mmCIF file of C-alpha atoms and ligand atoms in Angstrom:
data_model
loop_
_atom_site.group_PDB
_atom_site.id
_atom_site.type_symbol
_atom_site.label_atom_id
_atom_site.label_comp_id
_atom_site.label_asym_id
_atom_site.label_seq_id
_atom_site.Cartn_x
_atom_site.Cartn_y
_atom_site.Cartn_z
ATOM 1 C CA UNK A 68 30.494 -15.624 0.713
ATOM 2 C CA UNK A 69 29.148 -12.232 0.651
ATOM 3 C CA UNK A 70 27.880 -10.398 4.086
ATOM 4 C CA UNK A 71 25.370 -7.150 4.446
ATOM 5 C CA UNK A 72 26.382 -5.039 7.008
ATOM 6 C CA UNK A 73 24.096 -1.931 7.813
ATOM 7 C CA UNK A 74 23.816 1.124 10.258
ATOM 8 C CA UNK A 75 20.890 3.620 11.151
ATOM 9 C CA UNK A 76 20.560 7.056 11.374
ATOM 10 C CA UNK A 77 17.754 9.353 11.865
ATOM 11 C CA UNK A 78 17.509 13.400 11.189
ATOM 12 C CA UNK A 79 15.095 15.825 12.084
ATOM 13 C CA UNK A 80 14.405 18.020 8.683
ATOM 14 C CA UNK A 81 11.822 20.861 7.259
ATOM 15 C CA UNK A 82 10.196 21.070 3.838
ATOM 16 C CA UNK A 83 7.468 21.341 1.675
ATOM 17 C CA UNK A 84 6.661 19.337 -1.243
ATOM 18 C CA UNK A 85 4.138 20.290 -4.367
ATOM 19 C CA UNK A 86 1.631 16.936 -4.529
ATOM 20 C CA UNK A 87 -1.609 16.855 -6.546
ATOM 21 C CA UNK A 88 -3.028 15.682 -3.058
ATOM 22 C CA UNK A 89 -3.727 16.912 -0.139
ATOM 23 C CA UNK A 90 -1.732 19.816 -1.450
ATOM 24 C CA UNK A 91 -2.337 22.395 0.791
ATOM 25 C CA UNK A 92 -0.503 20.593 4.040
ATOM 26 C CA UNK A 93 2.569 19.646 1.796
ATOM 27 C CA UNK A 94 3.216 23.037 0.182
ATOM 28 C CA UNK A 95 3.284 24.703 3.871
ATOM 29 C CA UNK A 96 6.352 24.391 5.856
ATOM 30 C CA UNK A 97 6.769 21.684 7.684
ATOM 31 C CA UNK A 98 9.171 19.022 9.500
ATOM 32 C CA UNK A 99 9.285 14.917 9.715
ATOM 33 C CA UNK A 100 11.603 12.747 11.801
ATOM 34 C CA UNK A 101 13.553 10.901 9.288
ATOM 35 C CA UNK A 102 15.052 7.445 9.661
ATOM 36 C CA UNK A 103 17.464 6.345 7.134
ATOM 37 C CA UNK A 104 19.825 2.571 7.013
ATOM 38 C CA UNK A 105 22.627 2.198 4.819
ATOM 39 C CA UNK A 106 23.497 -1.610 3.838
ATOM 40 C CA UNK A 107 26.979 -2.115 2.710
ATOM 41 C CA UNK A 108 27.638 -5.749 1.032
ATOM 42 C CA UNK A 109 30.527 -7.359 0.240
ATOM 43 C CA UNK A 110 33.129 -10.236 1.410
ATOM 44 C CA UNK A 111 34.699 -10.636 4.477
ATOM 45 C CA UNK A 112 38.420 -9.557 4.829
ATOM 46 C CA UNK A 113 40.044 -12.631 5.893
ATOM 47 C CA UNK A 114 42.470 -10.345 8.288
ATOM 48 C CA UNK A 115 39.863 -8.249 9.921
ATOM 49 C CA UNK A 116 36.697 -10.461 9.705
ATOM 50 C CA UNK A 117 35.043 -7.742 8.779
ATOM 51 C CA UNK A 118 33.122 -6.393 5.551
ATOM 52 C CA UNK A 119 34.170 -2.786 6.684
ATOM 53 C CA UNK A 120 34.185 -1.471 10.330
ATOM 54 C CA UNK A 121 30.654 -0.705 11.269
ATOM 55 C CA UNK A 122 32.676 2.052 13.046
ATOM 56 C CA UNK A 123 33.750 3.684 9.681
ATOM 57 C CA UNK A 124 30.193 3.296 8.224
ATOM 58 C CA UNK A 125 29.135 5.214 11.748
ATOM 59 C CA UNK A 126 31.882 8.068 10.524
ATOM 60 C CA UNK A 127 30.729 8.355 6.616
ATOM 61 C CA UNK A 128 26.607 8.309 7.999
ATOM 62 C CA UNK A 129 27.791 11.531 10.201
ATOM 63 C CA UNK A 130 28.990 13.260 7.137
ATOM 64 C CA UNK A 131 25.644 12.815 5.676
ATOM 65 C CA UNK A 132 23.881 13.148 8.275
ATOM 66 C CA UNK A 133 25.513 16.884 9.170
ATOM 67 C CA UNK A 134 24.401 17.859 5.569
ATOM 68 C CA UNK A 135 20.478 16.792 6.224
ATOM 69 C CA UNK A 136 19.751 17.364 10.033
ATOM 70 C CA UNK A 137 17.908 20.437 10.996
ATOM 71 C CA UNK A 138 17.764 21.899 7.450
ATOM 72 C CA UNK A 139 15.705 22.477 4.794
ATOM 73 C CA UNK A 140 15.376 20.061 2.453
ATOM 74 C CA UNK A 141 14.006 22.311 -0.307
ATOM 75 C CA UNK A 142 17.464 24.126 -0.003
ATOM 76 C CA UNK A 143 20.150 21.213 0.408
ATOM 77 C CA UNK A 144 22.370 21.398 -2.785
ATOM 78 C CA UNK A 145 22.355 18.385 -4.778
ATOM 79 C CA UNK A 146 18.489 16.849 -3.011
ATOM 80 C CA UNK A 147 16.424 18.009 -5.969
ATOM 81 C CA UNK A 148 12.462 17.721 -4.511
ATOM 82 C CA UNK A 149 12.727 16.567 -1.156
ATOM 83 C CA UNK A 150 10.699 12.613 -1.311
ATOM 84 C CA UNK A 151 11.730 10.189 0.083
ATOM 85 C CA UNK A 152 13.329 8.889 -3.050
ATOM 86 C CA UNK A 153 15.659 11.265 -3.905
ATOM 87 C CA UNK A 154 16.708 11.791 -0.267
ATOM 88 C CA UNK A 155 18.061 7.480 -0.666
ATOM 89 C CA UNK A 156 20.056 9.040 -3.864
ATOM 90 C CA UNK A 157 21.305 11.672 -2.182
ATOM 91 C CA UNK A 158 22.673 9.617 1.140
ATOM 92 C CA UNK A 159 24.180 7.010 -1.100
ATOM 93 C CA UNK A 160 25.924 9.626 -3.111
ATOM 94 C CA UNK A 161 26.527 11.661 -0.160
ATOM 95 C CA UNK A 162 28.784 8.745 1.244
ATOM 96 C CA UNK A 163 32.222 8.803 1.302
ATOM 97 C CA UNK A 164 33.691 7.632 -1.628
ATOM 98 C CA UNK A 165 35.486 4.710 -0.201
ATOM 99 C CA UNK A 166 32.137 3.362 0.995
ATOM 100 C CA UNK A 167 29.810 3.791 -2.033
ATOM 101 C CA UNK A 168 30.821 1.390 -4.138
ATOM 102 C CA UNK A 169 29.544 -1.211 -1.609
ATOM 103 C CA UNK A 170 26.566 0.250 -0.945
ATOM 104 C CA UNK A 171 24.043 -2.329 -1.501
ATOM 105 C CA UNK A 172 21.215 -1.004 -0.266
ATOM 106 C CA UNK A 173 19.542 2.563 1.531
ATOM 107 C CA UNK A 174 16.195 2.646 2.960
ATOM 108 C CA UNK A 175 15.004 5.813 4.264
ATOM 109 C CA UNK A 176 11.650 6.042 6.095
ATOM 110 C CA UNK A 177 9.364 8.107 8.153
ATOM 111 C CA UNK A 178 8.271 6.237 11.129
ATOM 112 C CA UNK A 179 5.309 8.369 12.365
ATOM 113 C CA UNK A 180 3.929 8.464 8.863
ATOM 114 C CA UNK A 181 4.857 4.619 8.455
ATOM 115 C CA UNK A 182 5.959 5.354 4.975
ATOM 116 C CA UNK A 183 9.346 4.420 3.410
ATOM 117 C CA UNK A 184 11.118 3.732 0.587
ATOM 118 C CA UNK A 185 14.346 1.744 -0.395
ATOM 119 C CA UNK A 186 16.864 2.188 -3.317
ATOM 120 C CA UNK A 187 18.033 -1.214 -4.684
ATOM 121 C CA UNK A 188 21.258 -1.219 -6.261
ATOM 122 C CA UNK A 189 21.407 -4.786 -6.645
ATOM 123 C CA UNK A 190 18.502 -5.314 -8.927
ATOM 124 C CA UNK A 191 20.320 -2.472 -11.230
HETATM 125 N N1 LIG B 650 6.430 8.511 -3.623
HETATM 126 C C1 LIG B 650 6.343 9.449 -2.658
HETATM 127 N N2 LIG B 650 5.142 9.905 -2.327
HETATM 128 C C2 LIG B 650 5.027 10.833 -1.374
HETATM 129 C C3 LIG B 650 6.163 11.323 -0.725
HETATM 130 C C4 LIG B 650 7.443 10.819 -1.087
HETATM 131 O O1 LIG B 650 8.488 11.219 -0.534
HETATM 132 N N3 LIG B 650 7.484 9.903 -2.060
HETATM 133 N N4 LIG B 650 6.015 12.244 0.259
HETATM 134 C C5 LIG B 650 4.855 12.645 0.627
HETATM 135 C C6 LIG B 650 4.740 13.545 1.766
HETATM 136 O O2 LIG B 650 5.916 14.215 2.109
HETATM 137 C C7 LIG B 650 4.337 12.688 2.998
HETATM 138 O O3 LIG B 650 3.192 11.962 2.761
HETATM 139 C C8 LIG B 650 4.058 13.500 4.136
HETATM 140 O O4 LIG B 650 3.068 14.398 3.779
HETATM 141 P P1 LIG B 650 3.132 15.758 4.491
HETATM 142 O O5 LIG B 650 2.210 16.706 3.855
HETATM 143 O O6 LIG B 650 4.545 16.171 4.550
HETATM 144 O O7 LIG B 650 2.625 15.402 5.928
HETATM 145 P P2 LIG B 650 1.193 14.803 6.328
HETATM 146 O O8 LIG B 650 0.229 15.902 6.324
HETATM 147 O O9 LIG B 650 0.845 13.640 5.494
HETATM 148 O O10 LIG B 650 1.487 14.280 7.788
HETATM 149 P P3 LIG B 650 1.823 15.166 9.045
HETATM 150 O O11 LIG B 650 1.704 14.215 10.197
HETATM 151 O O12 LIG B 650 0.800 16.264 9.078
HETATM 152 O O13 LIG B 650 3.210 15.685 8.876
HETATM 153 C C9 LIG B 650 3.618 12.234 -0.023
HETATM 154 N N5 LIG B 650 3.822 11.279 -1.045
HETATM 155 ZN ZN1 ZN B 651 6.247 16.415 4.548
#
């Protein structure tokens, strides 16, 4: 049996972004409220009950979550263009090692926007 375990975080972060569209907003700086979940999948361990402590997940999403809140994204080593689709990349790779190779899933979303976007590694 395989389990999907997941945690939220959110992050308040600046940056501009060059779009063929209303370009003139985008290119200006600017700042979104950022919601990102992490899904972990894997088996239980028959010892703990437990895919991984959600507790442990909490830890690794602070690491990541130090490197994105209140900066800007343009500037954030490793991010490339700040979308929403690099910034799933970036938090699964961000991840402590331990965790990433059970990362199933990362959705990352901005809620006042109602936009979002989710990385799939299971369909890889
Ligand atoms: N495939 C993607 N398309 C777009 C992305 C993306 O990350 N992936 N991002 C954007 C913009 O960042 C997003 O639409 C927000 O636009 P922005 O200019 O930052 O803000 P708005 O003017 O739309 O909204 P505000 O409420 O004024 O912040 C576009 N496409
Ligand atoms: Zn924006």
């Amino acid at each position: 049996m395989l389990f999907t375990i997941s945690q939220r975080f959110f992050f308040d972060a600046a940056h501009t972004l060059r779009r063929e569209i209303e370009a003139e907003g985008s290119r200006r700086v600017h700042g979104h409220t950022y919601h990102a979940e992490v899904f972990l999948t894997g088996p239980r361990d028959p010892a703990t009950g437990m895919v991984l402590d959600l507790g442990l997940l909490r830890q690794g999403l602070a690491v990541v979550r130090e490197q994105l809140d209140h900066h800007m994204l343009d500037e954030v080593p490793g991010l490339g263009t700040p979308t929403l689709e690099n910034l799933c990349v970036f938090i699964a790779q961000a991840l402590p090692a331990d965790l990433r190779p059970r990362v199933s899933r990362v959705r990352v979303w901005r809620e006042a926007l109602g936009d979002s976007c989710v990385l799939d590694f299971s369909t890889h």
